[in-house]
Coordinates of C-alpha atoms in Angstrom, one line a residue:
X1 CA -0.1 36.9 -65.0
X2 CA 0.6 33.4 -63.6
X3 CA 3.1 31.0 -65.4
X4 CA 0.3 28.0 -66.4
X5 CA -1.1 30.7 -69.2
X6 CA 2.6 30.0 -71.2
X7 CA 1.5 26.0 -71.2
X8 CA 0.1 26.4 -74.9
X9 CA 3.3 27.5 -76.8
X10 CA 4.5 25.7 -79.3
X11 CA 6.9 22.8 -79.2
X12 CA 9.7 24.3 -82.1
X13 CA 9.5 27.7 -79.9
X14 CA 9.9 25.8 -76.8
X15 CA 12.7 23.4 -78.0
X16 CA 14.9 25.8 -79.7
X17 CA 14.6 28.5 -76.5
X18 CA 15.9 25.4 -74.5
X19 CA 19.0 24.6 -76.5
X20 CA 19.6 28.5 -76.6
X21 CA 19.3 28.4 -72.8
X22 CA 21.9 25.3 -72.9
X23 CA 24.1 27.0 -75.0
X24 CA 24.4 30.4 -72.8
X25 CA 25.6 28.9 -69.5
X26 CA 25.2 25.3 -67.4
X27 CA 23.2 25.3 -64.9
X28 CA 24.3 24.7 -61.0
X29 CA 23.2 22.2 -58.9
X30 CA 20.2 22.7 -56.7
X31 CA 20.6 21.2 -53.5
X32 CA 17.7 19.5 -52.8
X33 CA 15.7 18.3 -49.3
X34 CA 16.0 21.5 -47.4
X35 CA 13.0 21.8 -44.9
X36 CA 10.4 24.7 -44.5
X37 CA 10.5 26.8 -41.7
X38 CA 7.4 27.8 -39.8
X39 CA 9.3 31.9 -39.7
X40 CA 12.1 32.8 -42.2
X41 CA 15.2 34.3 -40.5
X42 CA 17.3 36.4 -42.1
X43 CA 20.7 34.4 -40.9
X44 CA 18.9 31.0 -41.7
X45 CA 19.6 30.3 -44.7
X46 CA 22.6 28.2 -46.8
X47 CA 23.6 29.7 -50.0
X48 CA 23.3 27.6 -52.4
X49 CA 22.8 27.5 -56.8
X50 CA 19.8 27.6 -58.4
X51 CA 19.0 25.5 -61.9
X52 CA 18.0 27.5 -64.8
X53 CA 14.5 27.0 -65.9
X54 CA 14.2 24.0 -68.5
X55 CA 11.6 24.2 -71.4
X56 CA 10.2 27.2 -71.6
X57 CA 12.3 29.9 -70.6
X58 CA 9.7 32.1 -70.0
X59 CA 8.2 30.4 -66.6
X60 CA 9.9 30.5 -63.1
X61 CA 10.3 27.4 -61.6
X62 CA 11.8 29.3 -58.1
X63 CA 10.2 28.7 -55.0
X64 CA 10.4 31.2 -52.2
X65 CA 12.5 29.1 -50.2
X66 CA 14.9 28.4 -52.8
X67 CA 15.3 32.6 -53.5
X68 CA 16.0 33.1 -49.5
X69 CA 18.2 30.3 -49.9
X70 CA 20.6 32.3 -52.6
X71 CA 22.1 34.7 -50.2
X72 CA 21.9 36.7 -46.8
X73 CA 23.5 39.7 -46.6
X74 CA 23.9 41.6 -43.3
X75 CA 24.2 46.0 -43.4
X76 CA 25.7 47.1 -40.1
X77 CA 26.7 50.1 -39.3
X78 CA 30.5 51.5 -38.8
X79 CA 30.7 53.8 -36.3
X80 CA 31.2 57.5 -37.8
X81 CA 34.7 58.7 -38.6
X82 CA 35.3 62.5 -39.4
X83 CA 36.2 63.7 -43.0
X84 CA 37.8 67.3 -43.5
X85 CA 34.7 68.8 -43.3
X86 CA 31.6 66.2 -42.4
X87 CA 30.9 63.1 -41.0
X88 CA 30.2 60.1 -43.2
X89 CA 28.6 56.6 -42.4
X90 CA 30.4 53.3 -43.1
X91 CA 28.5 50.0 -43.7
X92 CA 29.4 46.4 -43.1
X93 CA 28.3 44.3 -46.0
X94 CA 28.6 40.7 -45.3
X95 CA 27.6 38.2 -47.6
X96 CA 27.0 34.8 -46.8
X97 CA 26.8 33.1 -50.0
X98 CA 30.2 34.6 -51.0
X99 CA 31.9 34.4 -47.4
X100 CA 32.6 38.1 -47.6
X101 CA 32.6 40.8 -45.2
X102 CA 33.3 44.7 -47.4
X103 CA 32.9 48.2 -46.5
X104 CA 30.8 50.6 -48.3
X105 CA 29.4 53.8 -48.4
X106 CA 25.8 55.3 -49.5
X107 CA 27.6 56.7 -52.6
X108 CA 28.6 53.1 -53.6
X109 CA 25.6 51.7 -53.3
X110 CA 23.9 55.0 -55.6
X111 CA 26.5 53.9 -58.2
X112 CA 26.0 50.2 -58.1
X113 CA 22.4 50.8 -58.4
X114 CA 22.9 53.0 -61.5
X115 CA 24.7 49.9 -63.1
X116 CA 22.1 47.8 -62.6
X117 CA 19.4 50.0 -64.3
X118 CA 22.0 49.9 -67.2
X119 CA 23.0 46.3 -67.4
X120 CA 19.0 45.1 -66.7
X121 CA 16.8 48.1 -67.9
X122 CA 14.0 45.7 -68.1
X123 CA 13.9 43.9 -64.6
X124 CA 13.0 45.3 -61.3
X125 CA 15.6 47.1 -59.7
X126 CA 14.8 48.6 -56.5
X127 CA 14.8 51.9 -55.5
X128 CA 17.4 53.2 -52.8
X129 CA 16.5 55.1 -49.5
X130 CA 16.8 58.7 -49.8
X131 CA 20.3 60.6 -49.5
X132 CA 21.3 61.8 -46.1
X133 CA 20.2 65.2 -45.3
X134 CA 21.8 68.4 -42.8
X135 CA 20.9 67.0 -39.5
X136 CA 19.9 63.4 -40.4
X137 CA 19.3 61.7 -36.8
X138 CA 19.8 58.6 -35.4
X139 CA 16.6 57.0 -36.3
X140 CA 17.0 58.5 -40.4
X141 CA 20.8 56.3 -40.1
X142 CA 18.8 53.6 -38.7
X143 CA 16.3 53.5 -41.5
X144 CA 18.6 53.8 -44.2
X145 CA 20.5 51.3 -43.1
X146 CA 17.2 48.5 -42.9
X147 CA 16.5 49.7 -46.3
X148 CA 19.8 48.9 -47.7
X149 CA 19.8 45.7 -46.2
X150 CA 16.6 44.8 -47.8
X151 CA 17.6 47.0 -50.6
X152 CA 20.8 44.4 -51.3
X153 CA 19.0 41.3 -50.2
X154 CA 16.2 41.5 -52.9
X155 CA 19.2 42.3 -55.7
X156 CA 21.0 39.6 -54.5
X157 CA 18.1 36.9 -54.3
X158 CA 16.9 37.9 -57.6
X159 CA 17.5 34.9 -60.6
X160 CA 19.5 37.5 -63.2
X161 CA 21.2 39.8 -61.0
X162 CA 22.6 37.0 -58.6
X163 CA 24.8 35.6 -61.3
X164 CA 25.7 38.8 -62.6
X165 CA 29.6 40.3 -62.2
X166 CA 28.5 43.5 -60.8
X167 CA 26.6 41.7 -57.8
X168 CA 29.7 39.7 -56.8
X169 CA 31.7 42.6 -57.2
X170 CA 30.1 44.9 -55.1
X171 CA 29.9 42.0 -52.6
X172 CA 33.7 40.9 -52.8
X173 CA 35.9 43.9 -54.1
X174 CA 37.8 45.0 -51.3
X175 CA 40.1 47.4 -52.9
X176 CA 40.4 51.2 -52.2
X177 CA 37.8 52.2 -55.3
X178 CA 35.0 49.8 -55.8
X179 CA 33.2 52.7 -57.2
X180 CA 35.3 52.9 -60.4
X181 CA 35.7 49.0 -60.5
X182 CA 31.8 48.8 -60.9
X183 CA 31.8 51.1 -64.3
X184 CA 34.6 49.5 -65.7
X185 CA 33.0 46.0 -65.4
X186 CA 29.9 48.1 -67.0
X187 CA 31.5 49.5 -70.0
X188 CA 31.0 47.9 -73.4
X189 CA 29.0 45.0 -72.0
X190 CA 25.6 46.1 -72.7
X191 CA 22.1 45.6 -71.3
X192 CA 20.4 42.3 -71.0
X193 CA 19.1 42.6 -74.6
X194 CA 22.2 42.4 -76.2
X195 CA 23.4 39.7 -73.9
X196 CA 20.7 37.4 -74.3
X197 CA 20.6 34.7 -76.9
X198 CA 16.7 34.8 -76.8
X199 CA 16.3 38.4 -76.8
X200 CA 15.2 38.2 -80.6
X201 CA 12.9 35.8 -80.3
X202 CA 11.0 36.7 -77.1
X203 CA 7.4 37.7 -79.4
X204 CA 7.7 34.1 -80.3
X205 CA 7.2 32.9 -76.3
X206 CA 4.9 35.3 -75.4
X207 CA 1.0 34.8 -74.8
X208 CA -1.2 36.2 -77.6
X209 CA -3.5 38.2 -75.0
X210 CA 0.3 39.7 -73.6
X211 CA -1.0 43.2 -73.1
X212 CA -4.1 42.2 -71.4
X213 CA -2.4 40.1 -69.2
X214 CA 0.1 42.8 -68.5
X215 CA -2.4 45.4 -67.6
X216 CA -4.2 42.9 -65.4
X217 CA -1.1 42.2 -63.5
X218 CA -0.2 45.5 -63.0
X219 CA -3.8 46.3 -61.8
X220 CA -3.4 43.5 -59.0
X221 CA 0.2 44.8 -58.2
X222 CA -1.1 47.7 -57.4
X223 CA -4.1 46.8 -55.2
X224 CA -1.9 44.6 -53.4
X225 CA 0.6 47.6 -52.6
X226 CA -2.4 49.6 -51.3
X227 CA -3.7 46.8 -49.0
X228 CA 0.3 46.0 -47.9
X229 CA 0.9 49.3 -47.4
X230 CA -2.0 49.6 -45.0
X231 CA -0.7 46.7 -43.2
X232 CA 2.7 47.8 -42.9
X233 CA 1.2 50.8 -41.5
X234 CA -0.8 49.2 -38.5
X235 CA 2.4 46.9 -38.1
X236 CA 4.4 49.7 -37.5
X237 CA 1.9 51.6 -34.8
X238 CA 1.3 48.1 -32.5
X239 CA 5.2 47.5 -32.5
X240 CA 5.7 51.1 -31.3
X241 CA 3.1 51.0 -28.9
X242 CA 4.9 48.5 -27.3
X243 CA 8.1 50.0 -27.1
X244 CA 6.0 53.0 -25.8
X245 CA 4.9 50.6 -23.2
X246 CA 7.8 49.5 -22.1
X247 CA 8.8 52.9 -22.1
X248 CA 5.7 53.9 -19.3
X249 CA 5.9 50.1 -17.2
X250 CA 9.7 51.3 -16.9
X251 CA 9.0 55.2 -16.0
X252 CA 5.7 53.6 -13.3
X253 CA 8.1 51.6 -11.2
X254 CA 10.7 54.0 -11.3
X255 CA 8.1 56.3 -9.5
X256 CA 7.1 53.3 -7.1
X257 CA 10.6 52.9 -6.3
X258 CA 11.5 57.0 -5.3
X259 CA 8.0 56.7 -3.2
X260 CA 9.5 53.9 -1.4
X261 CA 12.7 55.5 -0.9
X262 CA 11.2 59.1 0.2
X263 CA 12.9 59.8 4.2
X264 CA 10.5 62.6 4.5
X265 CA 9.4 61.9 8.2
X266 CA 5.6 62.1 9.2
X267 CA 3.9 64.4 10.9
X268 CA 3.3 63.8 14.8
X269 CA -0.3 63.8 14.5
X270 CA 0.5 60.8 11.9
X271 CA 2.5 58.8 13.6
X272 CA 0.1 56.1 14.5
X273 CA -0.1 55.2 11.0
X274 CA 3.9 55.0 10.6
X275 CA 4.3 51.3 10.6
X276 CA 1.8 50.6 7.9
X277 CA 3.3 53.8 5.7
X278 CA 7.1 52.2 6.4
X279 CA 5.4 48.5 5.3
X280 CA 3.6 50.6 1.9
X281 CA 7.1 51.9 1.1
X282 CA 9.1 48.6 1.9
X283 CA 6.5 46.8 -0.5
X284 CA 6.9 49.7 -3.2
X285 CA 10.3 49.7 -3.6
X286 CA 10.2 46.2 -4.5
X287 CA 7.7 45.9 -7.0
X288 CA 10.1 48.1 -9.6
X289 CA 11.9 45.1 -10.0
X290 CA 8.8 43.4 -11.8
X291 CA 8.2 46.6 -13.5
X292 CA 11.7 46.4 -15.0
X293 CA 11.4 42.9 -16.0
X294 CA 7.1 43.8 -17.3
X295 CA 9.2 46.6 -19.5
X296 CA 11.7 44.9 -20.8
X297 CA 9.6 42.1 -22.4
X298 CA 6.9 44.7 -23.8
X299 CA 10.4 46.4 -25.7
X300 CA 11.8 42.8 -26.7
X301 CA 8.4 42.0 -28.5
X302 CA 8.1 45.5 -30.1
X303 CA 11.8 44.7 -31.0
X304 CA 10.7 41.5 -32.5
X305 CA 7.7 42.3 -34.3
X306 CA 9.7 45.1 -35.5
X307 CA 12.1 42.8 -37.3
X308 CA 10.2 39.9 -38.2
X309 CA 7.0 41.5 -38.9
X310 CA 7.6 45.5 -39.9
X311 CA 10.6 44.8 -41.7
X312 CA 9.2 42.1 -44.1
X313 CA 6.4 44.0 -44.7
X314 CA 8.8 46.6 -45.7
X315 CA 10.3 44.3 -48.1
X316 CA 7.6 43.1 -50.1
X317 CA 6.5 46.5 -50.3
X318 CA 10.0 47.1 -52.2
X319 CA 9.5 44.7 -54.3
X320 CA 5.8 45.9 -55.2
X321 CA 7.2 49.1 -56.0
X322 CA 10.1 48.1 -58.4
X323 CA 6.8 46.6 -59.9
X324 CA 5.4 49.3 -60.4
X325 CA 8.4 51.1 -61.1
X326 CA 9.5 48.9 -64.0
X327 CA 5.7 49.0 -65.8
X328 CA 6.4 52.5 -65.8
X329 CA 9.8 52.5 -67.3
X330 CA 8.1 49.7 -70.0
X331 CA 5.9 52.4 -70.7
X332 CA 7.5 55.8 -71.1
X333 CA 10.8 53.9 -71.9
X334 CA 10.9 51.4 -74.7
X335 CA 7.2 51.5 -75.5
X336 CA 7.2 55.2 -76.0
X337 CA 10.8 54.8 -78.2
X338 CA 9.1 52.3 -80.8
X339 CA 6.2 54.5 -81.0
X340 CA 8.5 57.2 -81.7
X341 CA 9.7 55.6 -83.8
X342 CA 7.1 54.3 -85.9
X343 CA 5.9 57.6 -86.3
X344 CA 8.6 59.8 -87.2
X345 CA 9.7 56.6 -90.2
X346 CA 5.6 57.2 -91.4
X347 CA 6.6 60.6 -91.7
X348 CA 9.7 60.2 -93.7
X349 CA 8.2 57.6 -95.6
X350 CA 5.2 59.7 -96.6
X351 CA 7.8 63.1 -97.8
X352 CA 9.8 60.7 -99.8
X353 CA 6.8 59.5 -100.8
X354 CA 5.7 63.1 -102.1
X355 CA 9.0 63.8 -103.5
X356 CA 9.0 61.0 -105.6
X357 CA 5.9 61.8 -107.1
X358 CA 6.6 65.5 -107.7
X359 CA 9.7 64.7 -109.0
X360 CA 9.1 61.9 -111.3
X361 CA 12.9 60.2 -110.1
X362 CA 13.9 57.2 -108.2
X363 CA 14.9 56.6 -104.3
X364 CA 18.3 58.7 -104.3
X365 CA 21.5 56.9 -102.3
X366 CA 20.9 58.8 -99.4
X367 CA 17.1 58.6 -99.2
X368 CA 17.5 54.4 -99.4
X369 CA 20.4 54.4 -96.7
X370 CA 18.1 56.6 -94.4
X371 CA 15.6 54.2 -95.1
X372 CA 17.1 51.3 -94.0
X373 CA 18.4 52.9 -90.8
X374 CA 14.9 54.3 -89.9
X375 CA 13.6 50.3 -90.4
X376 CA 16.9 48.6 -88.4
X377 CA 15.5 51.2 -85.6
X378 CA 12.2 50.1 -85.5
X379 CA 13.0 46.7 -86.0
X380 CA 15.5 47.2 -82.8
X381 CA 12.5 48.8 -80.8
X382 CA 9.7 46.2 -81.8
X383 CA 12.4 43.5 -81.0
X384 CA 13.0 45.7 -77.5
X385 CA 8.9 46.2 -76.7
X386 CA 9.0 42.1 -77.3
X387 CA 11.8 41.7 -74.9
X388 CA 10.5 44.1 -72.2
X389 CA 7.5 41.9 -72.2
X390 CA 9.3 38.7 -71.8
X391 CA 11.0 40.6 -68.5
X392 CA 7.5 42.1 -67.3
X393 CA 6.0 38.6 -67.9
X394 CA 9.4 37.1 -65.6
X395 CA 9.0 39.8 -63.0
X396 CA 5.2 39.5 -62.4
X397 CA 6.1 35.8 -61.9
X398 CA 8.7 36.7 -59.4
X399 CA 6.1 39.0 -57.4
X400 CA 3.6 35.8 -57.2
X401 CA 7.0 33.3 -55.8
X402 CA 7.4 36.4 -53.2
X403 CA 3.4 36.0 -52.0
X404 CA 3.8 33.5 -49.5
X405 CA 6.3 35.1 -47.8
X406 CA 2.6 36.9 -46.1
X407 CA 2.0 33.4 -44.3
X408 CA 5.6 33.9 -42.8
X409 CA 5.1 37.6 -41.7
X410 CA 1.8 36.3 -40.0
X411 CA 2.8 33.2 -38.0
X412 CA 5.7 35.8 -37.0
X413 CA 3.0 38.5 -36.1
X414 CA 1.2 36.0 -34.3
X415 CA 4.1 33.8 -32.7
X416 CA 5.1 37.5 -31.1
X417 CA 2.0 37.8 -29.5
X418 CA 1.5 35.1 -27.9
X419 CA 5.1 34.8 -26.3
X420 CA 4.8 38.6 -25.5
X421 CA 1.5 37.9 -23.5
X422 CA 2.5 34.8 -22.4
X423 CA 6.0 36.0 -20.6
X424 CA 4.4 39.0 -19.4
X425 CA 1.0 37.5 -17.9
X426 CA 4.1 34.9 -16.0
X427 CA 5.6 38.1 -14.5
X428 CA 1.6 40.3 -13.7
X429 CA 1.0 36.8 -11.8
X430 CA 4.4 36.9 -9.8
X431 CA 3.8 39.9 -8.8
X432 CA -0.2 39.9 -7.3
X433 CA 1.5 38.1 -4.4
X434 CA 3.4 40.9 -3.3
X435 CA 0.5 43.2 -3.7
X436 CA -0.8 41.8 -0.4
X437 CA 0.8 43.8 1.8
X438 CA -0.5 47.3 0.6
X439 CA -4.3 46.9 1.3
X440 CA -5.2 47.8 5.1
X441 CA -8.7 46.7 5.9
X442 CA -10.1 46.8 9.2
X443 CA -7.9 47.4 12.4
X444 CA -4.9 47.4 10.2
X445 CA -5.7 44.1 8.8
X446 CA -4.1 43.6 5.5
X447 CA -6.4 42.1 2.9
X448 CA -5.8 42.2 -0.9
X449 CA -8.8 43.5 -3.3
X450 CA -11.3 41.1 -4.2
X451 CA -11.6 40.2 -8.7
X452 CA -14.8 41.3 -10.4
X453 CA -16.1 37.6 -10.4
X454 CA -15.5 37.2 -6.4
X455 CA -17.7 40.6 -5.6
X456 CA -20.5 39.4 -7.6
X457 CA -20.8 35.6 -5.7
X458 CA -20.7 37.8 -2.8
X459 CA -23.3 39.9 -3.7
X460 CA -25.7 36.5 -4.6

């Protein structure tokens, strides 16, 4: 569901939702002229305002740089501190677009989270990494803590949330109970329906063929999550294996180095050979220095492409899921509610209808009251359905401004390979040299082995 089907709306519906739009808030200035980088970082980026959409209100007019642009929040870890009991984990929450550096806890996030699902029901609200459980590693910390990050970056680059109270809240309040501060700022404000001026009159933006579009969207949504998923996947394995590399290059010079350091002395019927076995061990226990250095490149590009490449398939794959998350609430949630509704006033309608009849009297009091608060309800939910569209429609627009953040993840993927190659090909090649002196050929003669290519124009 792209934003060019919304072109043929009419002009009165159009006008009016811009003068609403006018009315609600001014927009900021958009700093303009900022230039494309070939690979996104997360520290890149200057937080600036973003204008709010002019004509229709339905379309997007964000670009993906302009959403990076909005904030960058860092999640670091605190080191733990013991409670009576257990040991809890602190996080760092810096923000750049407010200049703010706050602690927080797992349970603030869980409660800031349930605020958001209250204040914007109809938006895509990502989901939170699991709780902590008994015995939760180092590498479980770790992953909750990159899934926070892009947990609060996504909520904090998203159009509505990022101009809401309880985002600059959570990012600012420094006091000793943010937790509390967060459900006061909550309470008696409402959801986004009651807040916005064009809640009532979302049917009248929306695309005749809405439902077909919105099961075609969520069709697409979901194949791309399968084939993002599968990439993540594979992203994940060839960063590991490098670490794993690393890992073996490190452990194979170690081993090269104890050989060339072994003082076991030779046997007397090998002592002829004890000047080339002391030049084998001199030449061993130097090479682990070029192992070292062949080790830690292979762990700096798994590093990287863990960062640049895993990471940002992680958090599109967020993203995808609050998708898919949010058609379901639109379906068991409001949805389900009007058709509730519907059916239990057809109901009621029909008994009163049958009472009437048998009785030969007029609608009592009571009977026309409960009428008209069956019909405000499912005047309420139709108006809701409409409204949850309007969102969906919004949303699946967002998802499409978040696509060509793929191009980024590749020239990352690919940028990583090449310099990992490159750097470690520089140090396989500085090495061969020094190869030289552990290949004895005839009378002691050192020569080094011949290549594939040089055998076979001997052999012609």
């Amino acid at each position: 569901m792209t934003g060019r089907a919304m072109d043929s709306l009419p002009a009165s519906a159009v006008g009016s939702a811009a003068e609403a739009e006018a009315d609600e808030e001014e927009a900021d200035p958009l700093a303009t002229g900022s230039p494309t980088l070939p690979v996104i970082e997360w520290g890149d980026q200057d937080p600036r305002s973003m204008q709010m959409p002019q004509g229709n209100p339905l379309l997007l007019p964000y670009t993906l740089q302009e959403l990076l642009a909005r904030d960058s929040v860092q999640v670091e870890l605190i080191p733990e501190k013991k409670g009576l009991f257990l040991k809890h984990v602190e996080y760092e929450v810096s923000s750049q677009r407010f200049k703010t550096s706050v602690c927080r806890r797992y349970n603030d996030f869980v409660v800031f989270h349930e605020m958001l699902l209250h204040r914007f029901p109809y938006r895509m609200v990502p989901a939170l990494p699991p709780k902590r459980m008994l015995g939760a590693d180092r590498e479980f910390i770790e992953g909750r803590r990159r899934a926070l990050k892009r947990f609060i970056n996504l909520v904090a680059r998203h159009p509505p949330f990022s101009e809401d109270v309880t985002l600059k809240l959570f990012l600012s309040f420094s006091g000793p109970d943010v937790q509390n501060r967060l459900r006061e700022a909550a309470q008696g404000v409402g959801d986004e329906f009651l807040n916005c001026k064009l809640a009532t009159r979302a049917k009248d933006f929306l695309p005749a063929d809405i439902q077909t579009q919105f099961a075609m969207s969520r069709e697409l949504i979901r194949n791309l999550y399968n084939s993002f998923y599968k990439l993540r996947d594979r992203a994940e394995r060839i960063a590991s294996r490098a670490i794993d590399n690393a890992a073996d290059l490190l452990i194979f010079g170690k081993e090269l180095s104890a050989l060339g350091s072994d003082m076991t002395p030779l046997p007397s019927w090998a002592t002829l050979h004890l000047s080339t076995w002391a030049s084998l061990k001199q030449a061993m226990k130097g090479l682990s220095v070029e192992f070292a250095v062949l080790a830690d490149k292979a762990a700096q590009q798994g590093r990287q492409e863990e960062n640049d490449v895993v990471e940002k398939l992680n958090l599109f794959l967020d993203l995808l899921q609050a998708y898919k998350d949010l058609c379901e609430r639109h379906e068991k949630g409001v949805l389900h509610k009007h058709q509730r509704a519907l059916h239990k006033y057809g109901l009621m309608k029909r008994q009163m209808m049958s009472a009437a009849v048998q009785n030969c009297e007029p609608e009592s009091v009571e009977q026309l009251e409960s009428r008209i608060v069956e019909e405000n309800v499912i005047q309420t939910m139709e108006l809701r359905n409409y409204f949850s569209l309007y969102c969906l429609h919004q949303e699946t627009q967002l998802v499409h401004v978040y696509l060509p953040l793929t191009s980024h993840i590749l020239g990352a993927f690919v940028n990583s390979q090449i310099q990992g190659h490159k750097e470690m090909s520089k140090v396989w090649n500085d090495l061969k040299p020094k190869l030289s002196c552990l290949f004895a050929g005839p009378h002691n003669a050192l020569t080094p082995p011949r290549s594939p290519a040089e055998d076979s124009l001997c052999s012609h």
